[in-house]
């Protein structure tokens, strides 16, 4: 049999319904004008007229060549117009710009993109962010008087973080010449009153720091100081999910180690391999010196201080280890201070170290609270800690707000016993799963509650004008203290039989939260419905408002064992809200 006779014959072309459905179109045996598919479905079988395809022109066709030449001519004209605009911007150029029109970012981008190839060819690598301050000054967006005013304001901010200091009498001209990174960071940190300017300075500073470190591999005290300033006042710059704090902190620590700042000059010189000691020898130092420069000692201690504070409040790893040499650096600055703020460095470091030391001593893993002698041990530790704290603080600690806050934070650190760490949930409960805290544990918990309350009350005693000067460790301390008060006031799975009424009678958390919301709104103008900005400083008021709403709802519930799961859930939510400002 002929196989061709068994195959269904095809239509010359598919009907419109079959073509739309992308199915095979076979003619019907009954009606030659209708396909089988349309006959079964009852669709209208329509064969559209074929459209004649346009013939492609050959590459050497005259009309094709003319069209391409016309396009090239248009592109050449656009390039000439772009170059003319660029020259106008780079010349006298800033006539159409004013301080009320912060359009630096809109014209800086074309400059960088349009002329990048020419600049790279001429000078290898030209960084537009290096010249952002000159551009701002030239356009009038930033004046010399305003810049010098920001430098003076930063000198006031140094009281809360004395690790990078600008000498008295320093001007923008001297910093531009000798410490350009430091100038850029100082202006970015101190220009809070002009959010648009601060945003421009921060963005260019961030990009400049990352490029200088990661691409150019520069290591200098000037660069390290700029990174430390950026980290210390990062609450002005922090935006959730865009945060670089931990990465930049690790970079700063790496630079410290690469420059040998964690070693004595003689030891660093003896090692040589992998260390860059130009910062010391170019400044006239020798390998026999006991210490590096004062600026180097400050930033070394500052990196440790930030890393240690972050490690406790946010449960992050501390990647720079404490050494006795670090304490000797702090003592040398205290004994031979270059600036008044140098006297603050030693007590700040000592209180932080005391908090870490006694935290380890009072951990349930290191102290058996169930034994009969535990009460005496705990009371001895508490007395020793208080005596040492009073020893390192000034005569009147209340007169020095930074050290007062630091002492309260160190006390909370010492007494917290990791009972508020979410990592210990369902692993080890203080006092056991079915037993209330022992009297000695109760004493430690009450001391922790008192220190957290004292921190918040001290913070609220600050004049409002001081809040924009505060460094990020002080804000972290506030967040950690509020978290302690919150958890002890609603209950925590680590303390299943803790009586929350004790905390509520001793601490009126709702009043503290009300005051914090009011004060932050007075400074920033932010509300829950309409935040003034996306940075931490602007969002702090709305965050505390949400915490207050959560607390007022939970405190109405009875304290029953069935609430442990709910308490854990709300505890995690609160930590998530507070961690939002750090982790994004």
PDB file of C-alpha atoms in Angstrom, residues 235-492:
ATOM      1  CA  UNK A 235      22.861  56.982  62.827  1.00  0.00           C
ATOM      2  CA  UNK A 236      22.693  60.089  60.618  1.00  0.00           C
ATOM      3  CA  UNK A 237      23.449  57.975  57.545  1.00  0.00           C
ATOM      4  CA  UNK A 238      21.999  54.547  58.314  1.00  0.00           C
ATOM      5  CA  UNK A 239      19.162  53.375  56.083  1.00  0.00           C
ATOM      6  CA  UNK A 240      17.691  49.892  56.674  1.00  0.00           C
ATOM      7  CA  UNK A 241      18.944  47.266  54.211  1.00  0.00           C
ATOM      8  CA  UNK A 242      21.692  49.619  53.000  1.00  0.00           C
ATOM      9  CA  UNK A 243      23.850  49.465  56.114  1.00  0.00           C
ATOM     10  CA  UNK A 244      27.622  49.101  55.887  1.00  0.00           C
ATOM     11  CA  UNK A 245      28.559  49.403  59.564  1.00  0.00           C
ATOM     12  CA  UNK A 246      29.928  45.910  60.170  1.00  0.00           C
ATOM     13  CA  UNK A 247      31.773  45.783  56.853  1.00  0.00           C
ATOM     14  CA  UNK A 248      33.391  49.187  57.398  1.00  0.00           C
ATOM     15  CA  UNK A 249      34.240  48.333  61.003  1.00  0.00           C
ATOM     16  CA  UNK A 250      36.033  45.193  59.831  1.00  0.00           C
ATOM     17  CA  UNK A 251      37.885  47.288  57.244  1.00  0.00           C
ATOM     18  CA  UNK A 252      38.967  49.767  59.948  1.00  0.00           C
ATOM     19  CA  UNK A 253      40.192  46.940  62.190  1.00  0.00           C
ATOM     20  CA  UNK A 254      42.133  45.418  59.291  1.00  0.00           C
ATOM     21  CA  UNK A 255      43.786  48.765  58.553  1.00  0.00           C
ATOM     22  CA  UNK A 256      44.743  49.097  62.242  1.00  0.00           C
ATOM     23  CA  UNK A 257      46.439  45.716  62.162  1.00  0.00           C
ATOM     24  CA  UNK A 258      48.087  46.301  58.769  1.00  0.00           C
ATOM     25  CA  UNK A 259      49.543  49.563  60.088  1.00  0.00           C
ATOM     26  CA  UNK A 260      50.820  47.825  63.218  1.00  0.00           C
ATOM     27  CA  UNK A 261      48.801  50.019  65.589  1.00  0.00           C
ATOM     28  CA  UNK A 262      48.151  47.067  67.908  1.00  0.00           C
ATOM     29  CA  UNK A 263      51.901  46.733  68.525  1.00  0.00           C
ATOM     30  CA  UNK A 264      54.634  48.905  69.964  1.00  0.00           C
ATOM     31  CA  UNK A 265      56.721  50.646  67.269  1.00  0.00           C
ATOM     32  CA  UNK A 266      59.779  48.568  68.160  1.00  0.00           C
ATOM     33  CA  UNK A 267      57.840  45.304  67.884  1.00  0.00           C
ATOM     34  CA  UNK A 268      56.127  46.402  64.669  1.00  0.00           C
ATOM     35  CA  UNK A 269      59.483  47.402  63.145  1.00  0.00           C
ATOM     36  CA  UNK A 270      60.988  44.050  64.069  1.00  0.00           C
ATOM     37  CA  UNK A 271      58.187  42.146  62.357  1.00  0.00           C
ATOM     38  CA  UNK A 272      58.152  44.288  59.204  1.00  0.00           C
ATOM     39  CA  UNK A 273      56.441  41.643  57.063  1.00  0.00           C
ATOM     40  CA  UNK A 274      52.966  42.760  56.076  1.00  0.00           C
ATOM     41  CA  UNK A 275      53.053  45.980  58.085  1.00  0.00           C
ATOM     42  CA  UNK A 276      52.951  49.490  56.661  1.00  0.00           C
ATOM     43  CA  UNK A 277      54.741  51.821  59.072  1.00  0.00           C
ATOM     44  CA  UNK A 278      55.174  54.853  56.817  1.00  0.00           C
ATOM     45  CA  UNK A 279      52.688  56.770  58.972  1.00  0.00           C
ATOM     46  CA  UNK A 280      55.161  56.613  61.857  1.00  0.00           C
ATOM     47  CA  UNK A 281      58.499  57.177  60.172  1.00  0.00           C
ATOM     48  CA  UNK A 282      57.247  59.928  57.831  1.00  0.00           C
ATOM     49  CA  UNK A 283      56.117  61.878  60.919  1.00  0.00           C
ATOM     50  CA  UNK A 284      59.609  61.704  62.425  1.00  0.00           C
ATOM     51  CA  UNK A 285      59.050  58.622  64.577  1.00  0.00           C
ATOM     52  CA  UNK A 286      61.675  55.966  65.211  1.00  0.00           C
ATOM     53  CA  UNK A 287      61.559  52.256  65.921  1.00  0.00           C
ATOM     54  CA  UNK A 288      62.672  52.951  69.521  1.00  0.00           C
ATOM     55  CA  UNK A 289      59.538  54.960  70.367  1.00  0.00           C
ATOM     56  CA  UNK A 290      57.280  53.544  73.071  1.00  0.00           C
ATOM     57  CA  UNK A 291      54.060  54.536  71.292  1.00  0.00           C
ATOM     58  CA  UNK A 292      52.838  55.600  67.903  1.00  0.00           C
ATOM     59  CA  UNK A 293      51.421  59.101  67.473  1.00  0.00           C
ATOM     60  CA  UNK A 294      48.543  60.250  69.672  1.00  0.00           C
ATOM     61  CA  UNK A 295      46.196  60.225  66.679  1.00  0.00           C
ATOM     62  CA  UNK A 296      47.152  56.602  65.964  1.00  0.00           C
ATOM     63  CA  UNK A 297      46.550  55.598  69.583  1.00  0.00           C
ATOM     64  CA  UNK A 298      43.132  57.260  69.598  1.00  0.00           C
ATOM     65  CA  UNK A 299      41.843  55.511  66.479  1.00  0.00           C
ATOM     66  CA  UNK A 300      43.210  52.157  67.663  1.00  0.00           C
ATOM     67  CA  UNK A 301      41.283  52.420  70.944  1.00  0.00           C
ATOM     68  CA  UNK A 302      38.269  53.850  69.100  1.00  0.00           C
ATOM     69  CA  UNK A 303      38.028  50.806  66.827  1.00  0.00           C
ATOM     70  CA  UNK A 304      38.066  48.513  69.845  1.00  0.00           C
ATOM     71  CA  UNK A 305      35.492  50.622  71.702  1.00  0.00           C
ATOM     72  CA  UNK A 306      33.024  50.547  68.795  1.00  0.00           C
ATOM     73  CA  UNK A 307      33.538  46.850  68.145  1.00  0.00           C
ATOM     74  CA  UNK A 308      33.101  45.940  71.807  1.00  0.00           C
ATOM     75  CA  UNK A 309      29.907  48.007  72.154  1.00  0.00           C
ATOM     76  CA  UNK A 310      28.462  46.433  69.016  1.00  0.00           C
ATOM     77  CA  UNK A 311      29.393  42.956  70.252  1.00  0.00           C
ATOM     78  CA  UNK A 312      27.301  43.327  73.398  1.00  0.00           C
ATOM     79  CA  UNK A 313      24.254  45.315  72.292  1.00  0.00           C
ATOM     80  CA  UNK A 314      23.798  43.558  68.943  1.00  0.00           C
ATOM     81  CA  UNK A 315      25.441  40.203  69.729  1.00  0.00           C
ATOM     82  CA  UNK A 316      28.034  40.719  67.004  1.00  0.00           C
ATOM     83  CA  UNK A 317      31.526  39.193  67.141  1.00  0.00           C
ATOM     84  CA  UNK A 318      34.274  41.429  68.486  1.00  0.00           C
ATOM     85  CA  UNK A 319      37.055  41.054  65.927  1.00  0.00           C
ATOM     86  CA  UNK A 320      39.667  43.162  67.709  1.00  0.00           C
ATOM     87  CA  UNK A 321      41.107  41.660  70.873  1.00  0.00           C
ATOM     88  CA  UNK A 322      41.870  43.599  74.021  1.00  0.00           C
ATOM     89  CA  UNK A 323      45.534  43.790  75.049  1.00  0.00           C
ATOM     90  CA  UNK A 324      47.397  45.402  77.917  1.00  0.00           C
ATOM     91  CA  UNK A 325      49.145  47.591  75.344  1.00  0.00           C
ATOM     92  CA  UNK A 326      45.754  49.116  74.522  1.00  0.00           C
ATOM     93  CA  UNK A 327      45.251  50.142  78.154  1.00  0.00           C
ATOM     94  CA  UNK A 328      48.795  51.542  78.227  1.00  0.00           C
ATOM     95  CA  UNK A 329      47.960  53.676  75.181  1.00  0.00           C
ATOM     96  CA  UNK A 330      44.909  55.051  77.003  1.00  0.00           C
ATOM     97  CA  UNK A 331      46.953  55.749  80.133  1.00  0.00           C
ATOM     98  CA  UNK A 332      49.606  57.583  78.120  1.00  0.00           C
ATOM     99  CA  UNK A 333      46.940  59.843  76.594  1.00  0.00           C
ATOM    100  CA  UNK A 334      45.500  60.526  80.047  1.00  0.00           C
ATOM    101  CA  UNK A 335      48.888  61.346  81.575  1.00  0.00           C
ATOM    102  CA  UNK A 336      50.065  63.506  78.676  1.00  0.00           C
ATOM    103  CA  UNK A 337      46.890  64.806  76.997  1.00  0.00           C
ATOM    104  CA  UNK A 338      46.998  66.784  73.795  1.00  0.00           C
ATOM    105  CA  UNK A 339      43.340  67.822  74.101  1.00  0.00           C
ATOM    106  CA  UNK A 340      40.885  68.001  76.984  1.00  0.00           C
ATOM    107  CA  UNK A 341      38.920  65.066  75.585  1.00  0.00           C
ATOM    108  CA  UNK A 342      41.977  62.803  75.903  1.00  0.00           C
ATOM    109  CA  UNK A 343      41.131  62.535  79.609  1.00  0.00           C
ATOM    110  CA  UNK A 344      37.873  60.742  78.690  1.00  0.00           C
ATOM    111  CA  UNK A 345      39.479  57.859  76.804  1.00  0.00           C
ATOM    112  CA  UNK A 346      40.898  56.010  79.825  1.00  0.00           C
ATOM    113  CA  UNK A 347      37.659  55.911  81.908  1.00  0.00           C
ATOM    114  CA  UNK A 348      35.629  54.932  78.832  1.00  0.00           C
ATOM    115  CA  UNK A 349      37.945  52.001  78.124  1.00  0.00           C
ATOM    116  CA  UNK A 350      38.170  50.986  81.792  1.00  0.00           C
ATOM    117  CA  UNK A 351      34.392  50.931  82.323  1.00  0.00           C
ATOM    118  CA  UNK A 352      33.922  48.879  79.190  1.00  0.00           C
ATOM    119  CA  UNK A 353      36.554  46.382  80.299  1.00  0.00           C
ATOM    120  CA  UNK A 354      34.978  46.118  83.768  1.00  0.00           C
ATOM    121  CA  UNK A 355      31.609  45.361  82.206  1.00  0.00           C
ATOM    122  CA  UNK A 356      33.109  42.553  80.114  1.00  0.00           C
ATOM    123  CA  UNK A 357      35.110  41.123  83.037  1.00  0.00           C
ATOM    124  CA  UNK A 358      32.241  40.946  85.535  1.00  0.00           C
ATOM    125  CA  UNK A 359      29.797  39.767  82.885  1.00  0.00           C
ATOM    126  CA  UNK A 360      31.931  36.642  82.534  1.00  0.00           C
ATOM    127  CA  UNK A 361      32.178  36.213  86.323  1.00  0.00           C
ATOM    128  CA  UNK A 362      28.397  36.373  86.845  1.00  0.00           C
ATOM    129  CA  UNK A 363      27.353  34.094  83.991  1.00  0.00           C
ATOM    130  CA  UNK A 364      25.375  31.036  85.224  1.00  0.00           C
ATOM    131  CA  UNK A 365      27.867  28.881  83.323  1.00  0.00           C
ATOM    132  CA  UNK A 366      30.707  30.245  85.497  1.00  0.00           C
ATOM    133  CA  UNK A 367      28.909  30.603  88.842  1.00  0.00           C
ATOM    134  CA  UNK A 368      26.765  27.944  90.514  1.00  0.00           C
ATOM    135  CA  UNK A 369      23.829  29.957  91.812  1.00  0.00           C
ATOM    136  CA  UNK A 370      22.268  26.876  93.435  1.00  0.00           C
ATOM    137  CA  UNK A 371      25.051  26.303  95.962  1.00  0.00           C
ATOM    138  CA  UNK A 372      24.814  27.744  99.467  1.00  0.00           C
ATOM    139  CA  UNK A 373      27.869  29.969  99.060  1.00  0.00           C
ATOM    140  CA  UNK A 374      26.637  31.599  95.844  1.00  0.00           C
ATOM    141  CA  UNK A 375      24.989  34.473  97.695  1.00  0.00           C
ATOM    142  CA  UNK A 376      28.272  35.498  99.317  1.00  0.00           C
ATOM    143  CA  UNK A 377      30.118  35.198  96.010  1.00  0.00           C
ATOM    144  CA  UNK A 378      27.543  37.310  94.199  1.00  0.00           C
ATOM    145  CA  UNK A 379      27.525  40.016  96.858  1.00  0.00           C
ATOM    146  CA  UNK A 380      31.320  40.077  96.790  1.00  0.00           C
ATOM    147  CA  UNK A 381      31.328  40.484  93.002  1.00  0.00           C
ATOM    148  CA  UNK A 382      28.708  43.246  93.171  1.00  0.00           C
ATOM    149  CA  UNK A 383      30.653  45.174  95.822  1.00  0.00           C
ATOM    150  CA  UNK A 384      33.925  44.795  93.943  1.00  0.00           C
ATOM    151  CA  UNK A 385      32.365  45.946  90.689  1.00  0.00           C
ATOM    152  CA  UNK A 386      30.810  49.057  92.268  1.00  0.00           C
ATOM    153  CA  UNK A 387      34.086  49.942  93.962  1.00  0.00           C
ATOM    154  CA  UNK A 388      36.054  49.615  90.730  1.00  0.00           C
ATOM    155  CA  UNK A 389      33.504  51.626  88.750  1.00  0.00           C
ATOM    156  CA  UNK A 390      33.634  54.487  91.261  1.00  0.00           C
ATOM    157  CA  UNK A 391      37.426  54.268  91.143  1.00  0.00           C
ATOM    158  CA  UNK A 392      37.696  54.918  87.414  1.00  0.00           C
ATOM    159  CA  UNK A 393      34.981  57.592  87.158  1.00  0.00           C
ATOM    160  CA  UNK A 394      35.637  61.299  87.767  1.00  0.00           C
ATOM    161  CA  UNK A 395      34.927  62.748  91.208  1.00  0.00           C
ATOM    162  CA  UNK A 396      31.468  63.880  90.108  1.00  0.00           C
ATOM    163  CA  UNK A 397      30.352  61.408  87.431  1.00  0.00           C
ATOM    164  CA  UNK A 398      27.042  63.245  86.961  1.00  0.00           C
ATOM    165  CA  UNK A 399      28.989  66.266  85.697  1.00  0.00           C
ATOM    166  CA  UNK A 400      30.430  64.212  82.829  1.00  0.00           C
ATOM    167  CA  UNK A 401      27.507  62.803  80.886  1.00  0.00           C
ATOM    168  CA  UNK A 402      29.532  60.557  78.516  1.00  0.00           C
ATOM    169  CA  UNK A 403      31.268  58.677  81.346  1.00  0.00           C
ATOM    170  CA  UNK A 404      28.025  58.564  83.344  1.00  0.00           C
ATOM    171  CA  UNK A 405      26.255  56.837  80.458  1.00  0.00           C
ATOM    172  CA  UNK A 406      29.249  54.544  79.947  1.00  0.00           C
ATOM    173  CA  UNK A 407      29.194  53.448  83.606  1.00  0.00           C
ATOM    174  CA  UNK A 408      25.455  52.628  83.507  1.00  0.00           C
ATOM    175  CA  UNK A 409      25.916  50.681  80.274  1.00  0.00           C
ATOM    176  CA  UNK A 410      28.885  48.747  81.690  1.00  0.00           C
ATOM    177  CA  UNK A 411      26.814  47.914  84.784  1.00  0.00           C
ATOM    178  CA  UNK A 412      23.989  46.549  82.635  1.00  0.00           C
ATOM    179  CA  UNK A 413      26.546  44.535  80.715  1.00  0.00           C
ATOM    180  CA  UNK A 414      28.019  43.094  83.924  1.00  0.00           C
ATOM    181  CA  UNK A 415      24.673  42.108  85.473  1.00  0.00           C
ATOM    182  CA  UNK A 416      22.745  40.948  82.426  1.00  0.00           C
ATOM    183  CA  UNK A 417      23.963  37.307  82.636  1.00  0.00           C
ATOM    184  CA  UNK A 418      22.891  36.733  79.009  1.00  0.00           C
ATOM    185  CA  UNK A 419      19.324  36.348  80.264  1.00  0.00           C
ATOM    186  CA  UNK A 420      18.141  38.708  77.532  1.00  0.00           C
ATOM    187  CA  UNK A 421      20.048  37.021  74.720  1.00  0.00           C
ATOM    188  CA  UNK A 422      17.715  35.235  72.336  1.00  0.00           C
ATOM    189  CA  UNK A 423      20.484  32.713  71.722  1.00  0.00           C
ATOM    190  CA  UNK A 424      19.968  31.139  75.183  1.00  0.00           C
ATOM    191  CA  UNK A 425      16.237  30.529  74.795  1.00  0.00           C
ATOM    192  CA  UNK A 426      15.329  26.860  75.379  1.00  0.00           C
ATOM    193  CA  UNK A 427      18.974  26.030  76.044  1.00  0.00           C
ATOM    194  CA  UNK A 428      19.550  27.209  79.603  1.00  0.00           C
ATOM    195  CA  UNK A 429      17.047  29.025  81.763  1.00  0.00           C
ATOM    196  CA  UNK A 430      18.271  30.978  84.712  1.00  0.00           C
ATOM    197  CA  UNK A 431      16.996  29.294  87.876  1.00  0.00           C
ATOM    198  CA  UNK A 432      15.930  26.145  86.014  1.00  0.00           C
ATOM    199  CA  UNK A 433      12.821  25.393  84.008  1.00  0.00           C
ATOM    200  CA  UNK A 434      10.468  25.097  86.998  1.00  0.00           C
ATOM    201  CA  UNK A 435      12.241  27.070  89.707  1.00  0.00           C
ATOM    202  CA  UNK A 436      12.175  30.783  90.462  1.00  0.00           C
ATOM    203  CA  UNK A 437      15.448  32.726  90.450  1.00  0.00           C
ATOM    204  CA  UNK A 438      17.534  32.147  93.557  1.00  0.00           C
ATOM    205  CA  UNK A 439      17.975  35.097  95.954  1.00  0.00           C
ATOM    206  CA  UNK A 440      21.448  35.737  94.573  1.00  0.00           C
ATOM    207  CA  UNK A 441      20.163  35.723  90.987  1.00  0.00           C
ATOM    208  CA  UNK A 442      17.325  37.994  92.029  1.00  0.00           C
ATOM    209  CA  UNK A 443      19.877  40.482  93.390  1.00  0.00           C
ATOM    210  CA  UNK A 444      21.751  40.498  90.085  1.00  0.00           C
ATOM    211  CA  UNK A 445      18.544  40.929  88.071  1.00  0.00           C
ATOM    212  CA  UNK A 446      17.460  43.862  90.242  1.00  0.00           C
ATOM    213  CA  UNK A 447      20.887  45.463  89.830  1.00  0.00           C
ATOM    214  CA  UNK A 448      20.560  45.060  86.047  1.00  0.00           C
ATOM    215  CA  UNK A 449      17.088  46.644  86.182  1.00  0.00           C
ATOM    216  CA  UNK A 450      18.429  49.591  88.203  1.00  0.00           C
ATOM    217  CA  UNK A 451      21.328  50.202  85.825  1.00  0.00           C
ATOM    218  CA  UNK A 452      19.060  50.131  82.753  1.00  0.00           C
ATOM    219  CA  UNK A 453      16.660  52.552  84.435  1.00  0.00           C
ATOM    220  CA  UNK A 454      19.554  54.850  85.394  1.00  0.00           C
ATOM    221  CA  UNK A 455      20.787  54.859  81.796  1.00  0.00           C
ATOM    222  CA  UNK A 456      17.392  55.916  80.433  1.00  0.00           C
ATOM    223  CA  UNK A 457      16.923  58.571  83.137  1.00  0.00           C
ATOM    224  CA  UNK A 458      20.405  59.970  82.509  1.00  0.00           C
ATOM    225  CA  UNK A 459      19.683  60.036  78.783  1.00  0.00           C
ATOM    226  CA  UNK A 460      16.438  61.927  79.395  1.00  0.00           C
ATOM    227  CA  UNK A 461      18.294  64.446  81.570  1.00  0.00           C
ATOM    228  CA  UNK A 462      20.343  65.618  78.575  1.00  0.00           C
ATOM    229  CA  UNK A 463      19.381  68.975  77.057  1.00  0.00           C
ATOM    230  CA  UNK A 464      17.719  68.487  73.675  1.00  0.00           C
ATOM    231  CA  UNK A 465      20.552  70.423  72.053  1.00  0.00           C
ATOM    232  CA  UNK A 466      22.941  67.598  72.996  1.00  0.00           C
ATOM    233  CA  UNK A 467      21.066  64.834  71.179  1.00  0.00           C
ATOM    234  CA  UNK A 468      22.478  65.610  67.691  1.00  0.00           C
ATOM    235  CA  UNK A 469      25.989  65.435  69.186  1.00  0.00           C
ATOM    236  CA  UNK A 470      25.605  61.959  70.690  1.00  0.00           C
ATOM    237  CA  UNK A 471      27.646  59.149  69.164  1.00  0.00           C
ATOM    238  CA  UNK A 472      26.186  55.823  68.080  1.00  0.00           C
ATOM    239  CA  UNK A 473      27.362  53.891  71.220  1.00  0.00           C
ATOM    240  CA  UNK A 474      25.155  56.171  73.346  1.00  0.00           C
ATOM    241  CA  UNK A 475      22.150  55.442  71.112  1.00  0.00           C
ATOM    242  CA  UNK A 476      22.927  51.733  71.231  1.00  0.00           C
ATOM    243  CA  UNK A 477      23.015  51.952  75.024  1.00  0.00           C
ATOM    244  CA  UNK A 478      19.573  53.563  75.014  1.00  0.00           C
ATOM    245  CA  UNK A 479      18.174  50.813  72.779  1.00  0.00           C
ATOM    246  CA  UNK A 480      19.724  48.071  74.929  1.00  0.00           C
ATOM    247  CA  UNK A 481      18.477  49.635  78.175  1.00  0.00           C
ATOM    248  CA  UNK A 482      14.922  50.030  76.855  1.00  0.00           C
ATOM    249  CA  UNK A 483      15.031  46.405  75.747  1.00  0.00           C
ATOM    250  CA  UNK A 484      16.052  45.261  79.240  1.00  0.00           C
ATOM    251  CA  UNK A 485      13.251  47.272  80.877  1.00  0.00           C
ATOM    252  CA  UNK A 486      10.733  46.011  78.326  1.00  0.00           C
ATOM    253  CA  UNK A 487      11.570  42.331  78.741  1.00  0.00           C
ATOM    254  CA  UNK A 488      11.670  42.451  82.553  1.00  0.00           C
ATOM    255  CA  UNK A 489       8.325  44.293  82.542  1.00  0.00           C
ATOM    256  CA  UNK A 490       6.448  41.767  80.370  1.00  0.00           C
ATOM    257  CA  UNK A 491       8.341  38.561  81.180  1.00  0.00           C
ATOM    258  CA  UNK A 492      10.887  36.434  79.391  1.00  0.00           C
TER     259      UNK A 492
END
